[in-house]
Tab-separated table of C-alpha atoms and ligand atoms in Angstrom:
chain	number	residue	atom	x	y	z
F	223	UNK	CA	186.433	175.067	-5.076
F	224	UNK	CA	189.351	175.986	-7.625
F	225	UNK	CA	189.311	172.508	-8.955
F	226	UNK	CA	185.399	172.789	-9.294
F	227	UNK	CA	185.699	176.071	-11.179
F	228	UNK	CA	188.409	174.624	-13.349
F	229	UNK	CA	186.529	171.452	-14.254
F	230	UNK	CA	183.469	173.862	-15.035
F	231	UNK	CA	185.545	175.893	-17.235
F	232	UNK	CA	186.956	172.749	-19.026
F	233	UNK	CA	183.724	171.532	-19.435
F	234	UNK	CA	182.304	174.773	-20.910
F	235	UNK	CA	185.197	174.758	-23.403
F	236	UNK	CA	184.434	171.346	-24.365
F	237	UNK	CA	180.771	172.028	-24.927
F	238	UNK	CA	181.723	175.262	-26.916
F	239	UNK	CA	184.273	173.286	-29.025
F	240	UNK	CA	181.461	170.677	-29.591
F	241	UNK	CA	178.984	173.277	-30.554
F	242	UNK	CA	181.569	174.856	-33.019
F	243	UNK	CA	182.112	171.327	-34.432
F	244	UNK	CA	178.254	170.798	-34.631
F	245	UNK	CA	177.880	173.992	-36.714
F	246	UNK	CA	180.930	173.254	-38.897
F	247	UNK	CA	179.496	169.756	-39.586
F	248	UNK	CA	176.087	171.514	-40.358
F	249	UNK	CA	177.676	174.036	-42.662
F	250	UNK	CA	179.666	171.360	-44.377
F	251	UNK	CA	176.387	169.071	-44.969
F	252	UNK	CA	174.692	172.227	-46.204
F	253	UNK	CA	177.583	172.820	-48.786
F	254	UNK	CA	177.680	169.383	-49.864
F	255	UNK	CA	173.682	169.315	-50.100
F	256	UNK	CA	173.970	172.409	-52.373
F	257	UNK	CA	176.789	170.913	-54.453
F	258	UNK	CA	174.770	167.801	-55.015
F	259	UNK	CA	171.595	169.739	-55.808
F	260	UNK	CA	173.417	171.833	-58.399
F	261	UNK	CA	175.039	168.435	-59.914
F	262	UNK	CA	171.641	167.029	-60.334
F	263	UNK	CA	170.242	170.324	-62.032
F	264	UNK	CA	173.381	170.804	-64.122
F	265	UNK	CA	173.436	167.105	-65.374
F	266	UNK	CA	176.664	166.244	-63.725
F	267	UNK	CA	175.140	162.801	-62.886
F	268	UNK	CA	175.322	159.759	-65.196
F	269	UNK	CA	173.391	156.684	-65.440
F	270	UNK	CA	175.297	153.227	-65.725
F	271	UNK	CA	173.664	150.167	-66.537
F	272	UNK	CA	174.268	146.694	-65.095
F	273	UNK	CA	172.966	143.664	-66.949
F	274	UNK	CA	171.109	140.935	-65.336
F	275	UNK	CA	171.255	137.624	-67.068
F	276	UNK	CA	169.635	134.076	-67.344
F	277	UNK	CA	172.236	132.274	-65.186
F	278	UNK	CA	171.917	129.145	-67.328
F	279	UNK	CA	172.736	130.802	-70.698
F	280	UNK	CA	173.979	134.072	-69.975
F	281	UNK	CA	171.193	135.674	-72.035
F	282	UNK	CA	170.409	139.264	-71.398
F	283	UNK	CA	167.260	139.644	-69.287
F	284	UNK	CA	167.504	143.172	-67.739
F	285	UNK	CA	169.679	146.144	-67.223
F	286	UNK	CA	169.679	148.053	-63.995
F	287	UNK	CA	170.185	151.673	-63.682
F	288	UNK	CA	172.960	152.652	-61.267
F	289	UNK	CA	173.694	156.351	-60.675
F	290	UNK	CA	177.299	157.766	-60.903
F	291	UNK	CA	178.462	161.500	-60.340
F	292	UNK	CA	180.865	162.803	-62.752
F	293	UNK	CA	182.376	165.279	-60.151
F	294	UNK	CA	184.261	168.111	-61.644
F	295	UNK	CA	187.257	167.652	-59.394
F	296	UNK	CA	186.979	164.283	-57.808
F	297	UNK	CA	186.329	162.200	-60.833
F	298	UNK	CA	183.695	159.628	-61.234
F	299	UNK	CA	182.053	158.929	-57.998
F	300	UNK	CA	179.878	155.906	-57.017
F	301	UNK	CA	176.780	156.187	-55.151
F	302	UNK	CA	178.391	155.128	-51.884
F	303	UNK	CA	180.055	158.752	-52.022
F	304	UNK	CA	176.823	160.575	-52.020
F	305	UNK	CA	173.553	158.408	-51.850
F	306	UNK	CA	173.467	158.671	-47.968
F	307	UNK	CA	173.750	162.411	-48.001
F	308	UNK	CA	171.197	162.562	-50.855
F	309	UNK	CA	168.859	160.461	-48.661
F	310	UNK	CA	169.343	162.548	-45.495
F	311	UNK	CA	168.745	165.853	-47.117
F	312	UNK	CA	165.903	164.775	-49.450
F	313	UNK	CA	167.924	165.436	-52.672
F	314	UNK	CA	167.377	161.744	-53.352
F	315	UNK	CA	163.968	162.705	-54.550
F	316	UNK	CA	164.905	164.924	-57.500
F	317	UNK	CA	168.071	162.727	-58.054
F	318	UNK	CA	165.808	159.632	-58.316
F	319	UNK	CA	163.479	161.339	-60.759
F	320	UNK	CA	166.538	162.336	-62.844
F	321	UNK	CA	167.646	158.848	-62.870
F	322	UNK	CA	164.414	157.478	-63.758
F	323	UNK	CA	163.896	159.963	-66.520
F	324	UNK	CA	167.365	159.449	-67.934
F	325	UNK	CA	167.269	155.710	-67.824
F	326	UNK	CA	163.694	155.559	-69.466
F	327	UNK	CA	164.790	158.010	-72.141
F	328	UNK	CA	168.036	155.867	-72.959
F	329	UNK	CA	166.303	152.456	-72.942
F	330	UNK	CA	163.468	153.892	-75.126
F	331	UNK	CA	166.145	154.859	-77.574
F	332	UNK	CA	167.645	151.542	-77.762
F	333	UNK	CA	164.112	150.070	-78.477
F	334	UNK	CA	163.545	152.467	-80.980
F	335	UNK	CA	166.998	151.831	-82.707
F	336	UNK	CA	165.997	148.162	-82.832
F	337	UNK	CA	162.471	148.947	-84.471
F	338	UNK	CA	160.429	148.148	-81.256
F	339	UNK	CA	157.550	150.342	-80.822
F	340	UNK	CA	156.457	150.870	-77.237
F	341	UNK	CA	153.293	148.998	-77.648
F	342	UNK	CA	154.841	145.685	-79.093
F	343	UNK	CA	154.086	143.144	-76.226
F	344	UNK	CA	157.024	140.562	-76.057
F	345	UNK	CA	157.704	138.336	-73.122
F	346	UNK	CA	161.514	138.049	-74.156
F	347	UNK	CA	162.011	141.769	-74.057
F	348	UNK	CA	164.974	143.244	-72.129
F	349	UNK	CA	163.579	144.906	-69.080
F	350	UNK	CA	164.897	148.179	-67.367
F	351	UNK	CA	165.180	148.126	-63.585
F	352	UNK	CA	165.390	151.435	-61.613
F	353	UNK	CA	166.234	151.880	-57.680
F	354	UNK	CA	163.616	153.972	-55.712
F	355	UNK	CA	164.628	155.363	-52.334
F	356	UNK	CA	162.357	155.117	-49.242
F	357	UNK	CA	161.957	158.948	-49.527
F	358	UNK	CA	160.778	158.745	-53.071
F	359	UNK	CA	158.269	156.020	-52.121
F	360	UNK	CA	156.937	158.406	-49.344
F	361	UNK	CA	156.192	161.092	-51.901
F	362	UNK	CA	152.520	161.600	-52.320
F	363	UNK	CA	153.043	162.343	-56.066
F	364	UNK	CA	155.280	159.423	-56.786
F	365	UNK	CA	152.748	157.615	-59.042
F	366	UNK	CA	152.153	160.762	-61.121
F	367	UNK	CA	155.806	161.553	-61.579
F	368	UNK	CA	156.458	157.861	-62.874
F	369	UNK	CA	153.487	157.939	-64.818
F	370	UNK	CA	154.502	161.292	-66.683
F	371	UNK	CA	158.024	160.177	-67.284
F	372	UNK	CA	156.945	157.086	-68.962
F	373	UNK	CA	154.606	159.215	-71.045
F	374	UNK	CA	157.236	161.636	-71.982
F	375	UNK	CA	159.964	158.969	-72.759
F	376	UNK	CA	157.685	156.408	-74.258
F	377	UNK	CA	159.089	153.696	-72.422
F	378	UNK	CA	156.761	150.926	-71.880
F	379	UNK	CA	155.593	150.431	-68.261
F	380	UNK	CA	155.488	146.712	-68.547
F	381	UNK	CA	159.126	146.653	-69.142
F	382	UNK	CA	159.942	148.694	-66.135
F	383	UNK	CA	160.966	147.251	-62.770
F	384	UNK	CA	161.214	149.602	-59.726
F	385	UNK	CA	163.463	148.422	-56.981
F	386	UNK	CA	162.344	149.115	-53.224
F	387	UNK	CA	164.437	148.329	-50.061
F	388	UNK	CA	163.312	146.043	-47.433
F	389	UNK	CA	162.825	148.951	-44.935
F	390	UNK	CA	159.993	150.254	-47.110
F	391	UNK	CA	158.051	146.979	-46.681
F	392	UNK	CA	158.656	146.725	-42.984
F	393	UNK	CA	156.051	148.859	-41.793
F	394	UNK	CA	153.970	149.562	-44.942
F	395	UNK	CA	151.414	152.227	-43.971
F	396	UNK	CA	148.189	152.085	-46.054
F	397	UNK	CA	149.433	155.087	-48.326
F	398	UNK	CA	152.525	153.462	-49.291
F	399	UNK	CA	150.640	150.122	-50.143
F	400	UNK	CA	148.336	152.405	-52.157
F	401	UNK	CA	151.081	153.903	-54.158
F	402	UNK	CA	152.738	150.452	-54.740
F	403	UNK	CA	149.593	149.128	-56.013
F	404	UNK	CA	148.938	152.130	-58.279
F	405	UNK	CA	152.440	151.401	-59.822
F	406	UNK	CA	151.524	147.819	-60.180
F	407	UNK	CA	148.340	148.851	-61.893
F	408	UNK	CA	150.335	150.673	-64.326
F	409	UNK	CA	151.884	147.398	-65.291
F	410	UNK	CA	155.242	148.279	-63.458
F	411	UNK	CA	156.972	145.294	-61.774
F	412	UNK	CA	158.079	145.746	-58.042
F	413	UNK	CA	161.390	144.165	-56.610
F	414	UNK	CA	162.603	144.112	-53.178
F	415	UNK	CA	166.182	144.937	-53.353
F	416	UNK	CA	168.980	143.608	-51.016
F	417	UNK	CA	166.681	141.173	-49.764
F	418	UNK	CA	167.560	139.272	-46.386
F	419	UNK	CA	169.628	142.185	-44.968
F	420	UNK	CA	167.079	143.881	-43.114
F	421	UNK	CA	164.076	142.830	-41.211
F	422	UNK	CA	162.690	140.126	-43.548
F	423	UNK	CA	158.903	141.148	-43.119
F	424	UNK	CA	158.125	137.735	-44.576
F	425	UNK	CA	154.313	137.797	-43.426
F	426	UNK	CA	154.024	141.324	-45.166
F	427	UNK	CA	155.454	139.920	-48.546
F	428	UNK	CA	152.385	138.100	-49.331
F	429	UNK	CA	149.990	141.128	-48.950
F	430	UNK	CA	152.279	143.372	-51.095
F	431	UNK	CA	152.178	143.918	-54.713
F	432	UNK	CA	155.810	142.656	-55.074
F	433	UNK	CA	156.911	139.997	-57.425
F	434	UNK	CA	160.719	139.985	-57.307
F	435	UNK	CA	163.219	139.265	-54.570
F	436	UNK	CA	166.756	140.225	-55.070
F	437	UNK	CA	169.125	138.244	-52.812
F	438	UNK	CA	171.799	140.490	-51.263
F	439	UNK	CA	175.379	140.308	-52.524
F	440	UNK	CA	176.347	139.492	-48.991
F	441	UNK	CA	174.672	135.863	-49.033
F	442	UNK	CA	175.810	135.199	-52.533
F	443	UNK	CA	179.359	136.060	-51.639
F	444	UNK	CA	179.370	133.421	-48.834
F	445	UNK	CA	177.391	130.627	-50.882
F	446	UNK	CA	180.463	128.503	-51.204
F	447	UNK	CA	182.016	128.371	-47.790
F	448	UNK	CA	179.497	129.965	-45.290
F	449	UNK	CA	176.734	127.578	-44.543
F	450	UNK	CA	174.425	130.412	-42.907
F	451	UNK	CA	174.830	132.381	-46.251
F	452	UNK	CA	174.008	129.326	-48.219
F	453	UNK	CA	170.894	128.667	-46.156
F	454	UNK	CA	169.755	132.289	-46.731
F	455	UNK	CA	170.104	131.883	-50.538
F	456	UNK	CA	168.146	128.591	-50.457
F	457	UNK	CA	165.516	130.028	-48.278
F	458	UNK	CA	164.932	132.961	-50.451
F	459	UNK	CA	164.740	130.916	-53.625
F	460	UNK	CA	162.061	128.474	-51.775
F	461	UNK	CA	160.327	131.620	-50.648
F	462	UNK	CA	160.288	132.819	-54.375
F	463	UNK	CA	158.800	129.566	-55.648
F	464	UNK	CA	156.249	129.465	-52.683
F	465	UNK	CA	155.030	133.173	-53.525
F	466	UNK	CA	155.292	132.721	-57.174
F	467	UNK	CA	158.148	135.590	-57.143
F	468	UNK	CA	161.051	135.962	-59.396
F	469	UNK	CA	164.367	135.485	-57.495
F	470	UNK	CA	167.349	137.445	-58.777
F	471	UNK	CA	171.126	136.879	-57.067
F	472	UNK	CA	173.071	139.988	-56.833
F	473	UNK	CA	176.895	140.273	-56.831
F	474	UNK	CA	177.839	136.975	-58.414
F	475	UNK	CA	181.609	137.165	-58.798
F	476	UNK	CA	182.583	133.491	-59.667
F	477	UNK	CA	181.581	130.572	-61.751
F	478	UNK	CA	181.129	128.529	-58.551
F	479	UNK	CA	178.693	130.941	-57.266
F	480	UNK	CA	176.621	130.900	-60.348
F	481	UNK	CA	176.797	127.030	-60.424
F	482	UNK	CA	175.453	126.858	-56.762
F	483	UNK	CA	172.709	129.259	-57.438
F	484	UNK	CA	171.772	127.421	-60.485
F	485	UNK	CA	171.517	124.135	-58.543
F	486	UNK	CA	169.463	125.891	-55.933
F	487	UNK	CA	166.903	126.646	-58.640
F	488	UNK	CA	167.754	130.383	-58.873
F	489	UNK	CA	167.454	131.337	-62.699
F	490	UNK	CA	168.400	135.054	-62.947
F	491	UNK	CA	171.685	136.793	-61.629
F	492	UNK	CA	173.769	139.874	-61.597
F	493	UNK	CA	177.422	140.360	-60.863
F	494	UNK	CA	180.958	141.221	-62.105
F	495	UNK	CA	181.251	137.547	-63.287
F	496	UNK	CA	178.781	138.247	-65.963
F	497	UNK	CA	178.792	142.139	-66.507
F	498	UNK	CA	180.123	145.104	-64.709
F	499	UNK	CA	177.841	148.120	-64.558
F	500	UNK	CA	178.600	149.755	-68.059
F	501	UNK	CA	178.303	153.343	-69.366
F	502	UNK	CA	175.195	154.058	-71.590
F	503	UNK	CA	176.968	153.668	-74.886
F	504	UNK	CA	178.388	150.100	-73.951
F	505	UNK	CA	175.026	148.930	-72.461
F	506	UNK	CA	173.110	150.148	-75.426
F	507	UNK	CA	175.474	147.992	-77.787
F	508	UNK	CA	174.688	145.086	-75.758
F	509	UNK	CA	170.963	145.623	-75.574
F	510	UNK	CA	170.608	146.229	-79.424
F	511	UNK	CA	172.812	143.223	-80.038
F	512	UNK	CA	170.348	141.173	-77.954
F	513	UNK	CA	167.479	142.500	-79.933
F	514	UNK	CA	169.088	141.433	-83.325
F	515	UNK	CA	169.990	137.862	-82.224
F	516	UNK	CA	166.502	137.532	-80.887
F	517	UNK	CA	165.032	138.957	-84.184
F	518	UNK	CA	167.094	136.368	-86.046
F	519	UNK	CA	166.111	133.519	-83.660
F	520	UNK	CA	162.472	134.639	-84.412
F	521	UNK	CA	162.853	134.402	-88.018
F	522	UNK	CA	164.710	131.004	-88.093
R	27	C2E	P1	172.160	147.927	-55.566
R	27	C2E	O1	170.833	148.576	-56.074
R	27	C2E	O2	171.829	146.757	-54.667
R	27	C2E	O3	173.109	147.692	-56.750
R	27	C2E	C1	174.005	146.692	-56.575
R	27	C2E	C2	175.275	147.246	-56.346
R	27	C2E	O4	176.372	146.077	-56.302
R	27	C2E	C3	175.999	148.254	-57.457
R	27	C2E	O5	176.901	149.168	-56.696
R	27	C2E	C4	176.769	147.364	-58.319
R	27	C2E	O6	177.822	147.955	-59.046
R	27	C2E	C5	177.476	146.448	-57.288
R	27	C2E	N1	177.671	145.031	-57.774
R	27	C2E	C6	177.164	144.446	-58.732
R	27	C2E	N2	177.634	143.237	-59.042
R	27	C2E	C7	178.634	142.977	-58.127
R	27	C2E	C8	179.587	142.135	-57.886
R	27	C2E	O7	179.751	141.193	-58.533
R	27	C2E	N3	180.606	142.283	-56.930
R	27	C2E	C9	180.673	143.536	-56.231
R	27	C2E	N4	181.644	143.720	-55.396
R	27	C2E	N5	179.723	144.472	-56.366
R	27	C2E	C10	178.769	144.291	-57.395
R	27	C2E	P2	176.679	150.557	-56.881
R	27	C2E	O8	176.311	151.064	-58.335
R	27	C2E	O9	177.996	151.324	-56.265
R	27	C2E	O10	175.343	151.057	-56.161
R	27	C2E	C11	175.208	150.819	-54.785
R	27	C2E	C12	173.966	151.113	-54.273
R	27	C2E	O11	173.443	152.532	-54.499
R	27	C2E	C13	172.970	150.398	-55.042
R	27	C2E	O12	172.788	149.152	-54.605
R	27	C2E	C14	171.540	151.141	-54.704
R	27	C2E	O13	171.178	150.790	-53.495
R	27	C2E	C15	172.078	152.640	-54.565
R	27	C2E	N6	171.767	153.297	-55.776
R	27	C2E	C16	172.328	153.268	-57.029
R	27	C2E	N7	171.879	153.947	-57.856
R	27	C2E	C17	170.678	154.534	-57.309
R	27	C2E	C18	169.630	155.568	-57.675
R	27	C2E	O14	169.480	155.881	-58.975
R	27	C2E	N8	168.607	155.677	-56.730
R	27	C2E	C19	168.770	155.323	-55.390
R	27	C2E	N9	167.906	155.493	-54.448
R	27	C2E	N10	169.866	154.302	-55.023
R	27	C2E	C20	170.713	154.005	-56.173
R	28	MG	MG1	169.175	147.778	-56.871
R	29	MG	MG1	170.726	145.298	-54.742
R	30	MG	MG1	172.813	145.585	-52.991
């Protein structure tokens, strides 16, 4: 009996302790959430831009906005340090809106500096890519938010790509599809990010207004010596050809990886081999230089 009582007491203590830890975790999460919310409101976030290039020539095709947190005590933090918390707590919605507005404003400024009015149709223009979280795609007012940011910043909709994750297209409900179609109707291009890592809802792809597939870095990394990774890259390139979609390879770190992708027929890529994510000023220099050389090319 004593032994039983002892065991019960022990269990109760453990449960109590567990409860305490649970509350302390919860408090911790609440505190971190509040800190992140404040960071968004106080403009502590920064948008970096990673170029995407034509693999064969290195010519600039697009820049992808990637959020950073300029934390007052911890320094510059990458999304791995806070995007999961943002997603869990819903902070990712105001955060994502902030990133979209800031990136569009910045990129509109580069166009303006290069004398490119918003209405100039130009197939060779540099695109802007922005990541959308599943929580953002689930917002009823997503389309209105995007539309008003485009209006406010003057960034042309047909130069914008929004990247969604594979999880969004796994079980696309009619409301989600409706929102994606409305974005497409605004002239915005939709890409599936980290393609191949998730659930590969291949049959769905055809019915969605998505026209870009971004091969996840994990497959590009293994392209030289992992036959399965290589097969996935090849499969995505073929899928792109069959569905008339653009295929972009992510995370290219070596010349060999770039060469293997070119050989497969992949035309566009991103990765440290070409460019790291750049702070806004450096990205601006690159984009404006690209506009200048193109202007010269057009004149000659
Ligand atoms: P992502 O959208 O797939 O972005 C590519 C990530 O791979 C970036 O990491 C980039 O710095 C990294 N990368 C690019 N090339 C290379 C390479 O050659 N080697 C290696 N090792 N890494 C490379 P980052 O900036 O840390 O972002 C991580 C993820 O965080 C992004 O993956 C995206 O899913 C998410 N994220 C970033 N910004 C935002 C945002 O504004 N909103 C949302 N919802 N998610 C974001
Ligand atoms: Mg992305
Ligand atoms: Mg990606
Ligand atoms: Mg990725």
